[in-house]
Structure formats: C-alpha cells, structure tokens
Short mmCIF file of N, CA, C and O in Angstrom, two decimals:
data_model
loop_
_atom_site.label_atom_id
_atom_site.label_comp_id
_atom_site.label_asym_id
_atom_site.label_seq_id
_atom_site.Cartn_x
_atom_site.Cartn_y
_atom_site.Cartn_z
N UNK A 16 8.38 15.25 13.90
CA UNK A 16 7.74 14.14 14.56
C UNK A 16 8.43 12.86 14.14
O UNK A 16 8.60 12.58 12.97
N UNK A 17 8.84 12.05 15.10
CA UNK A 17 9.52 10.79 14.82
C UNK A 17 8.51 9.66 14.84
O UNK A 17 7.76 9.52 15.80
N UNK A 18 8.47 8.87 13.78
CA UNK A 18 7.53 7.75 13.71
C UNK A 18 8.29 6.45 13.92
O UNK A 18 9.39 6.29 13.43
N UNK A 19 7.70 5.55 14.65
CA UNK A 19 8.29 4.24 14.88
C UNK A 19 7.55 3.24 14.00
O UNK A 19 6.32 3.18 14.01
N UNK A 20 8.28 2.49 13.24
CA UNK A 20 7.69 1.48 12.36
C UNK A 20 8.05 0.11 12.91
O UNK A 20 9.17 -0.13 13.29
N UNK A 21 7.09 -0.78 12.96
CA UNK A 21 7.39 -2.12 13.41
C UNK A 21 7.37 -3.06 12.22
O UNK A 21 6.74 -2.78 11.21
N UNK A 22 8.08 -4.15 12.35
CA UNK A 22 8.12 -5.14 11.29
C UNK A 22 6.74 -5.79 11.21
O UNK A 22 6.20 -6.22 12.23
N UNK A 23 6.14 -5.85 10.03
CA UNK A 23 4.82 -6.48 9.90
C UNK A 23 4.86 -7.92 10.39
O UNK A 23 5.90 -8.58 10.35
N UNK A 24 3.71 -8.41 10.83
CA UNK A 24 3.62 -9.77 11.33
C UNK A 24 4.04 -10.80 10.30
O UNK A 24 4.47 -11.88 10.63
N UNK A 25 3.92 -10.45 9.03
CA UNK A 25 4.23 -11.40 7.96
C UNK A 25 5.73 -11.57 7.74
O UNK A 25 6.14 -12.37 6.94
N UNK A 26 6.54 -10.81 8.46
CA UNK A 26 7.98 -10.91 8.29
C UNK A 26 8.59 -11.38 9.60
O UNK A 26 8.39 -10.77 10.65
N UNK A 27 9.31 -12.46 9.56
CA UNK A 27 9.95 -13.03 10.74
C UNK A 27 11.42 -13.19 10.42
O UNK A 27 11.81 -14.11 9.71
N UNK A 28 12.29 -12.26 10.90
CA UNK A 28 13.71 -12.30 10.55
C UNK A 28 14.42 -13.59 10.94
O UNK A 28 15.47 -13.90 10.42
N UNK A 29 13.86 -14.37 11.86
CA UNK A 29 14.51 -15.60 12.29
C UNK A 29 14.28 -16.75 11.31
O UNK A 29 14.88 -17.80 11.43
N UNK A 30 13.40 -16.54 10.33
CA UNK A 30 13.08 -17.61 9.37
C UNK A 30 14.20 -17.76 8.34
O UNK A 30 14.79 -16.79 7.91
N UNK A 31 14.48 -19.00 7.91
CA UNK A 31 15.56 -19.22 6.95
C UNK A 31 15.29 -18.60 5.59
O UNK A 31 16.19 -18.38 4.82
N UNK A 32 14.05 -18.27 5.29
CA UNK A 32 13.71 -17.69 3.99
C UNK A 32 14.07 -16.21 3.93
O UNK A 32 13.72 -15.54 2.97
N UNK A 33 14.77 -15.71 4.95
CA UNK A 33 15.12 -14.29 4.95
C UNK A 33 14.01 -13.44 5.53
O UNK A 33 14.00 -12.24 5.41
N UNK A 34 13.06 -14.08 6.16
CA UNK A 34 12.01 -13.34 6.82
C UNK A 34 10.69 -13.33 6.08
O UNK A 34 9.69 -12.89 6.60
N UNK A 35 10.65 -13.82 4.85
CA UNK A 35 9.42 -13.78 4.08
C UNK A 35 8.61 -15.04 4.37
O UNK A 35 9.14 -16.14 4.37
N UNK A 36 7.34 -14.84 4.63
CA UNK A 36 6.45 -15.97 4.88
C UNK A 36 5.43 -16.06 3.75
O UNK A 36 5.02 -15.05 3.20
N UNK A 37 5.03 -17.26 3.39
CA UNK A 37 4.02 -17.47 2.37
C UNK A 37 2.66 -17.06 2.93
O UNK A 37 2.46 -17.01 4.13
N UNK A 38 1.69 -16.82 2.03
CA UNK A 38 0.36 -16.42 2.47
C UNK A 38 -0.23 -17.41 3.46
O UNK A 38 -0.79 -17.02 4.47
N UNK A 39 -0.13 -18.71 3.18
CA UNK A 39 -0.74 -19.68 4.09
C UNK A 39 -0.01 -19.71 5.42
O UNK A 39 -0.60 -19.97 6.46
N UNK A 40 1.28 -19.40 5.44
CA UNK A 40 2.02 -19.33 6.70
C UNK A 40 1.57 -18.12 7.50
O UNK A 40 1.47 -18.19 8.73
N UNK A 41 1.30 -17.03 6.82
CA UNK A 41 0.85 -15.82 7.50
C UNK A 41 -0.47 -16.12 8.20
O UNK A 41 -0.66 -15.80 9.37
N UNK A 42 -1.39 -16.77 7.49
CA UNK A 42 -2.68 -17.09 8.09
C UNK A 42 -2.51 -18.01 9.29
O UNK A 42 -3.22 -17.88 10.28
N UNK A 43 -1.56 -18.96 9.21
CA UNK A 43 -1.33 -19.89 10.32
C UNK A 43 -0.77 -19.18 11.53
O UNK A 43 -0.93 -19.63 12.66
N UNK A 44 -0.05 -18.06 11.34
CA UNK A 44 0.61 -17.35 12.43
C UNK A 44 -0.32 -16.39 13.15
O UNK A 44 -0.02 -15.93 14.23
N UNK A 45 -1.47 -16.07 12.57
CA UNK A 45 -2.37 -15.08 13.15
C UNK A 45 -3.06 -15.63 14.39
O UNK A 45 -3.51 -16.77 14.40
N UNK A 46 -3.18 -14.80 15.43
CA UNK A 46 -3.97 -15.24 16.57
C UNK A 46 -5.43 -15.34 16.16
O UNK A 46 -5.85 -14.71 15.19
N UNK A 47 -6.19 -16.15 16.87
CA UNK A 47 -7.60 -16.28 16.52
C UNK A 47 -8.28 -14.93 16.72
O UNK A 47 -7.92 -14.15 17.59
N UNK A 48 -9.27 -14.67 15.88
CA UNK A 48 -9.95 -13.39 15.91
C UNK A 48 -10.95 -13.31 17.06
O UNK A 48 -11.52 -14.31 17.47
N UNK A 49 -11.13 -12.09 17.53
CA UNK A 49 -12.19 -11.84 18.49
C UNK A 49 -13.29 -11.11 17.77
O UNK A 49 -13.10 -10.61 16.66
N UNK A 50 -14.45 -11.03 18.39
CA UNK A 50 -15.60 -10.39 17.76
C UNK A 50 -15.24 -8.97 17.34
O UNK A 50 -14.62 -8.22 18.08
N UNK A 51 -15.64 -8.60 16.14
CA UNK A 51 -15.43 -7.26 15.63
C UNK A 51 -14.14 -7.07 14.87
O UNK A 51 -13.97 -6.08 14.19
N UNK A 52 -13.19 -7.98 14.97
CA UNK A 52 -11.93 -7.85 14.23
C UNK A 52 -12.15 -8.26 12.79
O UNK A 52 -12.95 -9.15 12.50
N UNK A 53 -11.43 -7.61 11.90
CA UNK A 53 -11.52 -7.95 10.49
C UNK A 53 -10.20 -8.56 10.06
O UNK A 53 -9.14 -8.05 10.38
N UNK A 54 -10.26 -9.69 9.33
CA UNK A 54 -9.02 -10.33 8.91
C UNK A 54 -8.33 -9.53 7.80
O UNK A 54 -8.94 -8.72 7.14
N UNK A 55 -7.06 -9.81 7.59
CA UNK A 55 -6.36 -9.21 6.48
C UNK A 55 -4.88 -9.12 6.74
O UNK A 55 -4.44 -8.95 7.87
N UNK A 56 -4.12 -9.25 5.65
CA UNK A 56 -2.68 -9.07 5.78
C UNK A 56 -2.37 -7.57 5.75
O UNK A 56 -3.26 -6.74 5.64
N UNK A 57 -1.12 -7.23 5.85
CA UNK A 57 -0.72 -5.82 5.94
C UNK A 57 -1.18 -5.01 4.73
O UNK A 57 -1.63 -3.87 4.87
N UNK A 58 -1.10 -5.60 3.54
CA UNK A 58 -1.53 -4.86 2.35
C UNK A 58 -3.04 -4.64 2.35
O UNK A 58 -3.52 -3.58 1.93
N UNK A 59 -3.80 -5.62 2.81
CA UNK A 59 -5.25 -5.48 2.88
C UNK A 59 -5.63 -4.39 3.88
O UNK A 59 -6.50 -3.56 3.61
N UNK A 60 -4.98 -4.39 5.02
CA UNK A 60 -5.25 -3.37 6.03
C UNK A 60 -4.88 -1.99 5.50
O UNK A 60 -5.63 -1.02 5.68
N UNK A 61 -3.75 -1.88 4.82
CA UNK A 61 -3.33 -0.60 4.26
C UNK A 61 -4.33 -0.12 3.21
O UNK A 61 -4.69 1.06 3.18
N UNK A 62 -4.79 -1.02 2.36
CA UNK A 62 -5.76 -0.64 1.33
C UNK A 62 -7.08 -0.21 1.96
O UNK A 62 -7.68 0.78 1.55
N UNK A 63 -7.52 -0.92 2.98
CA UNK A 63 -8.76 -0.56 3.68
C UNK A 63 -8.61 0.83 4.31
O UNK A 63 -9.54 1.65 4.24
N UNK A 64 -7.48 1.10 4.91
CA UNK A 64 -7.23 2.42 5.52
C UNK A 64 -7.23 3.51 4.45
O UNK A 64 -7.80 4.59 4.66
N UNK A 65 -6.61 3.22 3.31
CA UNK A 65 -6.59 4.17 2.20
C UNK A 65 -8.02 4.48 1.74
O UNK A 65 -8.37 5.64 1.53
N UNK A 66 -8.83 3.43 1.60
CA UNK A 66 -10.23 3.63 1.16
C UNK A 66 -10.98 4.52 2.15
O UNK A 66 -11.76 5.39 1.75
N UNK A 67 -10.75 4.30 3.43
CA UNK A 67 -11.43 5.11 4.45
C UNK A 67 -11.00 6.58 4.38
O UNK A 67 -11.82 7.48 4.57
N UNK A 68 -9.72 6.82 4.10
CA UNK A 68 -9.21 8.18 4.05
C UNK A 68 -9.59 8.91 2.76
O UNK A 68 -9.44 10.13 2.67
N UNK A 69 -10.06 8.18 1.77
CA UNK A 69 -10.39 8.81 0.49
C UNK A 69 -11.89 8.74 0.19
O UNK A 69 -12.30 8.97 -0.94
N UNK A 70 -12.68 8.43 1.20
CA UNK A 70 -14.12 8.32 1.04
C UNK A 70 -14.81 9.28 2.01
O UNK A 70 -14.30 9.54 3.09
N UNK A 71 -15.97 9.75 1.62
CA UNK A 71 -16.76 10.58 2.53
C UNK A 71 -16.33 12.03 2.52
O UNK A 71 -15.55 12.47 1.67
N UNK A 72 -16.82 12.76 3.50
CA UNK A 72 -16.49 14.20 3.55
C UNK A 72 -15.02 14.41 3.88
O UNK A 72 -14.45 13.70 4.72
N UNK A 73 -14.41 15.30 3.20
CA UNK A 73 -13.01 15.65 3.45
C UNK A 73 -12.01 14.58 3.12
O UNK A 73 -11.09 14.32 3.88
N UNK A 74 -12.13 13.92 1.95
CA UNK A 74 -11.14 12.89 1.61
C UNK A 74 -9.77 13.50 1.35
O UNK A 74 -9.68 14.69 1.02
N UNK A 75 -8.73 12.70 1.52
CA UNK A 75 -7.39 13.17 1.15
C UNK A 75 -7.42 13.52 -0.32
O UNK A 75 -7.85 12.71 -1.15
N UNK A 76 -6.98 14.71 -0.65
CA UNK A 76 -7.05 15.17 -2.03
C UNK A 76 -5.94 16.17 -2.30
O UNK A 76 -5.34 16.72 -1.38
N UNK A 77 -5.64 16.34 -3.57
CA UNK A 77 -4.64 17.31 -4.02
C UNK A 77 -5.31 18.30 -4.95
O UNK A 77 -6.38 18.06 -5.49
N UNK A 78 -4.63 19.42 -5.16
CA UNK A 78 -5.11 20.44 -6.08
C UNK A 78 -4.57 20.11 -7.46
O UNK A 78 -3.36 20.26 -7.71
N UNK A 79 -5.43 19.66 -8.35
CA UNK A 79 -5.02 19.29 -9.69
C UNK A 79 -4.38 20.44 -10.45
O UNK A 79 -3.45 20.23 -11.23
N UNK A 80 -4.85 21.66 -10.21
CA UNK A 80 -4.27 22.84 -10.88
C UNK A 80 -2.82 23.04 -10.47
O UNK A 80 -1.97 23.38 -11.30
N UNK A 81 -2.53 22.85 -9.19
CA UNK A 81 -1.17 23.06 -8.70
C UNK A 81 -0.20 22.01 -9.23
O UNK A 81 0.95 22.31 -9.52
N UNK A 82 -0.67 20.78 -9.38
CA UNK A 82 0.19 19.71 -9.90
C UNK A 82 0.35 19.84 -11.41
O UNK A 82 1.43 19.66 -11.95
N UNK A 83 -0.74 20.18 -12.10
CA UNK A 83 -0.69 20.39 -13.54
C UNK A 83 -0.48 19.11 -14.33
O UNK A 83 -0.92 18.05 -13.93
N UNK A 84 0.19 19.22 -15.45
CA UNK A 84 0.53 18.09 -16.32
C UNK A 84 -0.69 17.28 -16.75
O UNK A 84 -0.63 16.06 -16.87
N UNK A 85 -1.81 17.98 -16.95
CA UNK A 85 -3.00 17.31 -17.47
C UNK A 85 -4.01 16.88 -16.42
O UNK A 85 -5.06 16.34 -16.77
N UNK A 86 -3.72 17.08 -15.14
CA UNK A 86 -4.72 16.76 -14.11
C UNK A 86 -5.88 17.74 -14.23
O UNK A 86 -5.68 18.90 -14.63
N UNK A 87 -7.08 17.31 -13.88
CA UNK A 87 -8.21 18.24 -13.90
C UNK A 87 -7.93 19.43 -12.99
O UNK A 87 -7.31 19.28 -11.93
N UNK A 88 -8.36 20.61 -13.40
CA UNK A 88 -8.12 21.84 -12.65
C UNK A 88 -9.14 21.96 -11.51
O UNK A 88 -9.98 22.87 -11.49
N UNK A 89 -9.07 21.02 -10.58
CA UNK A 89 -9.97 20.98 -9.43
C UNK A 89 -9.34 20.10 -8.36
O UNK A 89 -8.26 19.56 -8.55
N UNK A 90 -10.05 19.94 -7.26
CA UNK A 90 -9.59 19.03 -6.21
C UNK A 90 -9.75 17.60 -6.71
O UNK A 90 -10.81 17.22 -7.24
N UNK A 91 -8.70 16.82 -6.56
CA UNK A 91 -8.70 15.42 -7.02
C UNK A 91 -8.38 14.54 -5.80
O UNK A 91 -7.30 14.67 -5.22
N UNK A 92 -9.36 13.69 -5.41
CA UNK A 92 -9.07 12.83 -4.26
C UNK A 92 -8.06 11.76 -4.67
O UNK A 92 -7.86 11.49 -5.86
N UNK A 93 -7.38 11.17 -3.68
CA UNK A 93 -6.28 10.26 -3.98
C UNK A 93 -6.72 9.00 -4.71
O UNK A 93 -5.96 8.44 -5.49
N UNK A 94 -7.94 8.55 -4.46
CA UNK A 94 -8.39 7.36 -5.19
C UNK A 94 -8.50 7.66 -6.68
O UNK A 94 -8.09 6.87 -7.52
N UNK A 95 -9.05 8.83 -7.02
CA UNK A 95 -9.12 9.23 -8.43
C UNK A 95 -7.73 9.45 -8.99
O UNK A 95 -7.42 9.04 -10.12
N UNK A 96 -6.86 10.08 -8.19
CA UNK A 96 -5.49 10.33 -8.65
C UNK A 96 -4.78 9.02 -8.95
O UNK A 96 -4.10 8.90 -9.97
N UNK A 97 -4.97 8.02 -8.09
CA UNK A 97 -4.33 6.73 -8.33
C UNK A 97 -4.80 6.15 -9.67
O UNK A 97 -3.99 5.67 -10.46
N UNK A 98 -6.09 6.23 -9.93
CA UNK A 98 -6.62 5.73 -11.21
C UNK A 98 -6.04 6.49 -12.39
O UNK A 98 -5.67 5.89 -13.40
N UNK A 99 -5.94 7.80 -12.25
CA UNK A 99 -5.40 8.61 -13.35
C UNK A 99 -3.93 8.28 -13.60
O UNK A 99 -3.49 8.22 -14.76
N UNK A 100 -3.16 8.06 -12.54
CA UNK A 100 -1.74 7.76 -12.71
C UNK A 100 -1.51 6.37 -13.30
O UNK A 100 -0.46 6.11 -13.90
N UNK A 101 -2.47 5.47 -13.13
CA UNK A 101 -2.34 4.12 -13.68
C UNK A 101 -2.72 4.03 -15.16
O UNK A 101 -2.43 3.04 -15.81
N UNK A 102 -3.35 5.08 -15.68
CA UNK A 102 -3.72 5.08 -17.10
C UNK A 102 -2.46 5.12 -17.96
O UNK A 102 -1.48 5.77 -17.61
N UNK A 103 -2.51 4.43 -19.09
CA UNK A 103 -1.36 4.40 -19.99
C UNK A 103 -1.01 5.79 -20.50
O UNK A 103 0.15 6.07 -20.82
N UNK A 104 -2.00 6.67 -20.57
CA UNK A 104 -1.76 8.01 -21.09
C UNK A 104 -1.09 8.93 -20.07
O UNK A 104 -0.68 10.04 -20.42
N UNK A 105 -0.96 8.50 -18.83
CA UNK A 105 -0.33 9.35 -17.79
C UNK A 105 1.16 9.50 -18.11
O UNK A 105 1.89 8.52 -18.22
N UNK A 106 1.59 10.74 -18.22
CA UNK A 106 3.00 11.00 -18.56
C UNK A 106 3.89 10.82 -17.33
O UNK A 106 3.44 10.89 -16.19
N UNK A 107 5.16 10.60 -17.60
CA UNK A 107 6.13 10.51 -16.50
C UNK A 107 6.20 11.83 -15.74
O UNK A 107 6.38 11.84 -14.52
N UNK A 108 6.05 12.96 -16.45
CA UNK A 108 6.06 14.26 -15.79
C UNK A 108 4.89 14.39 -14.81
O UNK A 108 5.06 14.92 -13.71
N UNK A 109 3.72 13.90 -15.20
CA UNK A 109 2.56 13.92 -14.30
C UNK A 109 2.83 13.05 -13.08
O UNK A 109 2.61 13.47 -11.94
N UNK A 110 3.33 11.84 -13.30
CA UNK A 110 3.62 10.93 -12.19
C UNK A 110 4.64 11.54 -11.24
O UNK A 110 4.48 11.51 -10.01
N UNK A 111 5.70 12.12 -11.79
CA UNK A 111 6.74 12.74 -10.97
C UNK A 111 6.18 13.90 -10.14
O UNK A 111 6.45 14.02 -8.95
N UNK A 112 5.38 14.76 -10.78
CA UNK A 112 4.81 15.92 -10.08
C UNK A 112 3.85 15.47 -8.98
O UNK A 112 3.86 16.02 -7.87
N UNK A 113 3.03 14.48 -9.28
CA UNK A 113 2.08 13.98 -8.28
C UNK A 113 2.82 13.36 -7.09
O UNK A 113 2.50 13.64 -5.93
N UNK A 114 3.82 12.54 -7.37
CA UNK A 114 4.57 11.91 -6.28
C UNK A 114 5.38 12.92 -5.47
O UNK A 114 5.51 12.78 -4.26
N UNK A 115 5.89 13.97 -6.12
CA UNK A 115 6.57 15.04 -5.37
C UNK A 115 5.62 15.65 -4.34
O UNK A 115 5.98 15.85 -3.17
N UNK A 116 4.40 15.93 -4.78
CA UNK A 116 3.40 16.52 -3.88
C UNK A 116 3.03 15.55 -2.76
O UNK A 116 2.94 15.94 -1.59
N UNK A 117 2.83 14.29 -3.09
CA UNK A 117 2.46 13.29 -2.08
C UNK A 117 3.56 13.10 -1.04
O UNK A 117 3.28 13.05 0.17
N UNK A 118 4.79 13.00 -1.48
CA UNK A 118 5.91 12.81 -0.55
C UNK A 118 6.08 14.05 0.32
O UNK A 118 6.31 13.94 1.53
N UNK A 119 5.93 15.22 -0.27
CA UNK A 119 6.01 16.46 0.51
C UNK A 119 4.96 16.44 1.63
O UNK A 119 5.26 16.77 2.78
N UNK A 120 3.74 16.05 1.30
CA UNK A 120 2.68 16.00 2.32
C UNK A 120 2.95 14.92 3.37
O UNK A 120 2.70 15.12 4.55
N UNK A 121 3.46 13.78 2.94
CA UNK A 121 3.77 12.70 3.88
C UNK A 121 4.86 13.13 4.86
O UNK A 121 4.83 12.75 6.03
N UNK A 122 5.80 13.92 4.39
CA UNK A 122 6.89 14.39 5.26
C UNK A 122 6.44 15.51 6.19
O UNK A 122 7.19 15.90 7.09
N UNK A 123 5.22 16.00 6.02
CA UNK A 123 4.70 17.07 6.88
C UNK A 123 4.44 16.60 8.29
O UNK A 123 4.26 17.41 9.20
N UNK A 124 4.40 15.29 8.51
CA UNK A 124 4.16 14.75 9.85
C UNK A 124 2.75 14.25 10.06
O UNK A 124 2.44 13.68 11.09
N UNK A 125 1.87 14.44 9.08
CA UNK A 125 0.49 13.96 9.20
C UNK A 125 0.45 12.49 8.76
O UNK A 125 0.65 12.19 7.58
N UNK A 126 0.19 11.56 9.69
CA UNK A 126 0.19 10.14 9.35
C UNK A 126 -0.81 9.77 8.25
O UNK A 126 -0.61 8.81 7.53
N UNK A 127 -1.88 10.53 8.12
CA UNK A 127 -2.86 10.24 7.07
C UNK A 127 -2.21 10.29 5.69
O UNK A 127 -2.54 9.48 4.82
N UNK A 128 -1.28 11.21 5.50
CA UNK A 128 -0.62 11.32 4.20
C UNK A 128 0.38 10.20 3.97
O UNK A 128 0.63 9.81 2.83
N UNK A 129 0.94 9.65 5.03
CA UNK A 129 1.80 8.47 4.88
C UNK A 129 0.95 7.30 4.39
O UNK A 129 1.31 6.61 3.44
N UNK A 130 -0.21 7.11 5.01
CA UNK A 130 -1.13 6.06 4.56
C UNK A 130 -1.59 6.35 3.13
O UNK A 130 -1.71 5.44 2.31
N UNK A 131 -1.81 7.63 2.83
CA UNK A 131 -2.19 8.00 1.47
C UNK A 131 -1.14 7.59 0.46
O UNK A 131 -1.46 7.06 -0.61
N UNK A 132 0.14 7.80 0.78
CA UNK A 132 1.23 7.39 -0.12
C UNK A 132 1.26 5.88 -0.28
O UNK A 132 1.45 5.37 -1.39
N UNK A 133 1.09 5.16 0.81
CA UNK A 133 1.07 3.70 0.73
C UNK A 133 -0.08 3.24 -0.16
O UNK A 133 0.08 2.38 -1.03
N UNK A 134 -1.23 3.85 0.01
CA UNK A 134 -2.39 3.51 -0.83
C UNK A 134 -2.15 3.82 -2.29
O UNK A 134 -2.56 3.07 -3.18
N UNK A 135 -1.47 4.93 -2.55
CA UNK A 135 -1.16 5.28 -3.94
C UNK A 135 -0.21 4.25 -4.56
O UNK A 135 -0.29 3.95 -5.74
N UNK A 136 0.68 3.71 -3.74
CA UNK A 136 1.66 2.73 -4.23
C UNK A 136 1.12 1.30 -4.22
O UNK A 136 1.80 0.38 -4.68
N UNK A 137 -0.09 1.10 -3.73
CA UNK A 137 -0.63 -0.25 -3.53
C UNK A 137 -0.61 -1.14 -4.78
O UNK A 137 -0.23 -2.31 -4.68
N UNK A 138 -0.96 -0.66 -5.96
CA UNK A 138 -0.90 -1.56 -7.12
C UNK A 138 0.50 -2.15 -7.32
O UNK A 138 0.65 -3.35 -7.55
N UNK A 139 1.52 -1.35 -7.18
CA UNK A 139 2.89 -1.83 -7.31
C UNK A 139 3.30 -2.72 -6.15
O UNK A 139 4.01 -3.72 -6.34
N UNK A 140 2.87 -2.38 -4.94
CA UNK A 140 3.20 -3.18 -3.77
C UNK A 140 2.59 -4.59 -3.88
O UNK A 140 3.25 -5.58 -3.58
N UNK A 141 1.34 -4.65 -4.30
CA UNK A 141 0.67 -5.95 -4.45
C UNK A 141 1.36 -6.79 -5.51
O UNK A 141 1.57 -7.99 -5.33
N UNK A 142 1.72 -6.18 -6.61
CA UNK A 142 2.39 -6.89 -7.68
C UNK A 142 3.74 -7.43 -7.22
O UNK A 142 4.09 -8.59 -7.48
N UNK A 143 4.49 -6.61 -6.51
CA UNK A 143 5.80 -7.02 -6.01
C UNK A 143 5.66 -8.13 -4.98
O UNK A 143 6.41 -9.12 -5.02
N UNK A 144 4.72 -8.00 -4.06
CA UNK A 144 4.51 -9.03 -3.04
C UNK A 144 4.14 -10.36 -3.68
O UNK A 144 4.66 -11.42 -3.30
N UNK A 145 3.27 -10.33 -4.67
CA UNK A 145 2.86 -11.57 -5.34
C UNK A 145 4.05 -12.21 -6.05
O UNK A 145 4.23 -13.43 -5.99
N UNK A 146 4.89 -11.40 -6.68
CA UNK A 146 6.06 -11.92 -7.39
C UNK A 146 7.05 -12.55 -6.40
O UNK A 146 7.58 -13.63 -6.64
N UNK A 147 7.26 -11.91 -5.25
CA UNK A 147 8.17 -12.44 -4.24
C UNK A 147 7.63 -13.76 -3.70
O UNK A 147 8.37 -14.73 -3.55
N UNK A 148 6.36 -13.80 -3.40
CA UNK A 148 5.76 -15.03 -2.86
C UNK A 148 5.86 -16.16 -3.89
O UNK A 148 6.23 -17.28 -3.55
N UNK A 149 5.53 -15.86 -5.14
CA UNK A 149 5.59 -16.90 -6.19
C UNK A 149 7.00 -17.42 -6.38
O UNK A 149 7.20 -18.60 -6.68
N UNK A 150 8.01 -16.56 -6.23
CA UNK A 150 9.38 -16.98 -6.51
C UNK A 150 10.13 -17.48 -5.28
O UNK A 150 11.26 -17.94 -5.41
N UNK A 151 9.52 -17.43 -4.12
CA UNK A 151 10.19 -17.87 -2.90
C UNK A 151 10.37 -19.38 -2.92
O UNK A 151 9.40 -20.13 -3.01
N UNK A 152 11.61 -19.88 -2.85
CA UNK A 152 11.84 -21.33 -2.85
C UNK A 152 11.12 -22.03 -1.70
O UNK A 152 10.61 -23.12 -1.87
N UNK A 153 11.05 -21.38 -0.55
CA UNK A 153 10.38 -21.99 0.60
C UNK A 153 8.89 -22.17 0.30
O UNK A 153 8.33 -23.23 0.56
N UNK A 154 8.26 -21.17 -0.29
CA UNK A 154 6.84 -21.28 -0.62
C UNK A 154 6.61 -22.33 -1.70
O UNK A 154 5.66 -23.10 -1.63
N UNK A 155 7.48 -22.37 -2.70
CA UNK A 155 7.33 -23.34 -3.77
C UNK A 155 7.46 -24.76 -3.22
O UNK A 155 6.70 -25.66 -3.59
N UNK A 156 8.40 -24.98 -2.33
CA UNK A 156 8.59 -26.31 -1.74
C UNK A 156 7.39 -26.72 -0.90
O UNK A 156 6.93 -27.85 -0.97
N UNK A 157 6.83 -25.79 -0.13
CA UNK A 157 5.70 -26.12 0.71
C UNK A 157 4.44 -26.35 -0.11
O UNK A 157 3.65 -27.23 0.21
N UNK A 158 4.25 -25.59 -1.17
CA UNK A 158 3.10 -25.82 -2.04
C UNK A 158 3.22 -27.19 -2.69
O UNK A 158 2.24 -27.93 -2.80
N UNK A 159 4.43 -27.59 -3.08
CA UNK A 159 4.66 -28.91 -3.67
C UNK A 159 4.36 -30.02 -2.68
O UNK A 159 3.83 -31.07 -3.06
N UNK A 160 4.67 -29.82 -1.42
CA UNK A 160 4.41 -30.83 -0.40
C UNK A 160 2.92 -30.95 -0.09
O UNK A 160 2.44 -32.02 0.24
N UNK A 161 2.18 -29.85 -0.23
CA UNK A 161 0.75 -29.86 0.07
C UNK A 161 -0.04 -30.54 -1.03
O UNK A 161 -1.12 -31.04 -0.81
N UNK A 162 0.46 -30.46 -2.27
CA UNK A 162 -0.29 -30.95 -3.44
C UNK A 162 -0.18 -32.39 -3.58
O UNK A 162 -0.73 -33.35 -3.51
#
C-alpha cells in the first residue's frame, strides 16, 4: 500500500526560514474554525489521534512476552508502553526490541500503527520542535519586535 504524505500546514517551503514557521505564525495562517472543529497544530492532532487509538476497547497494544526485556508478560497498550520506555530504568535493548516491533507493524500497511509510532515518538518530537522554534532566528526576531 502506497501512502501519500502532505507537508503539514506549519511548513511553508517558500518562507526564507527554510519552511519553519513560529507557533504564532502557524495560528495566524489557520483558516477560521467552523462549528465542531478542534484547534491544534500537527503534533496536537497526532497526540489526540494516538490517545484515541490507545483508549477504550481494542487499543493498539503489543505482546509484552514476545518483546521481552523486562516488559510485563501480558498485552501492553501503546500508552503504557510509551511510559515504560520513558523510564530511566528502560534498557536500550528493551527500547530497540519495542521499536523493532512497532516499525514492523507500521510497515504492515495499517495506518493505525503509523499513528501509533508517531504517538510513541511524541515526547521526542515535541522536544525537538520546541528546540527548533526557540532557536529559529526568524522567530527570535519576531518575538523581539512584539515585546
């Protein structure tokens, strides 16, 4: 199955900053909302989707026994798995085994597992996005002009 990915609204390749827009610029670029729409940038939408896929009956989950390396010997939903992998006690072997399983499932063609992988990576994605925004010369200059 071939998936088509579009450039998120927050990235505009024609911008001199190399396509990165500051948070306040992203909000300025959004069309006005209609009833029932929920606001949010791409990371917020991805996190919300992850929460929906890992809540309720039949959440995305892995077999802890099959992954091993200290995971509980039961079904572990991805939200719990993400918490376990973020613990300081999580070994690199556990992280590697868990990510091998997640990537294998994402490559199966089921879009839910692609969203699951994005949700698993969300702590790192948010940290990286914040660092890029803070260090962007364009954002720093505009914040200085606003203050």
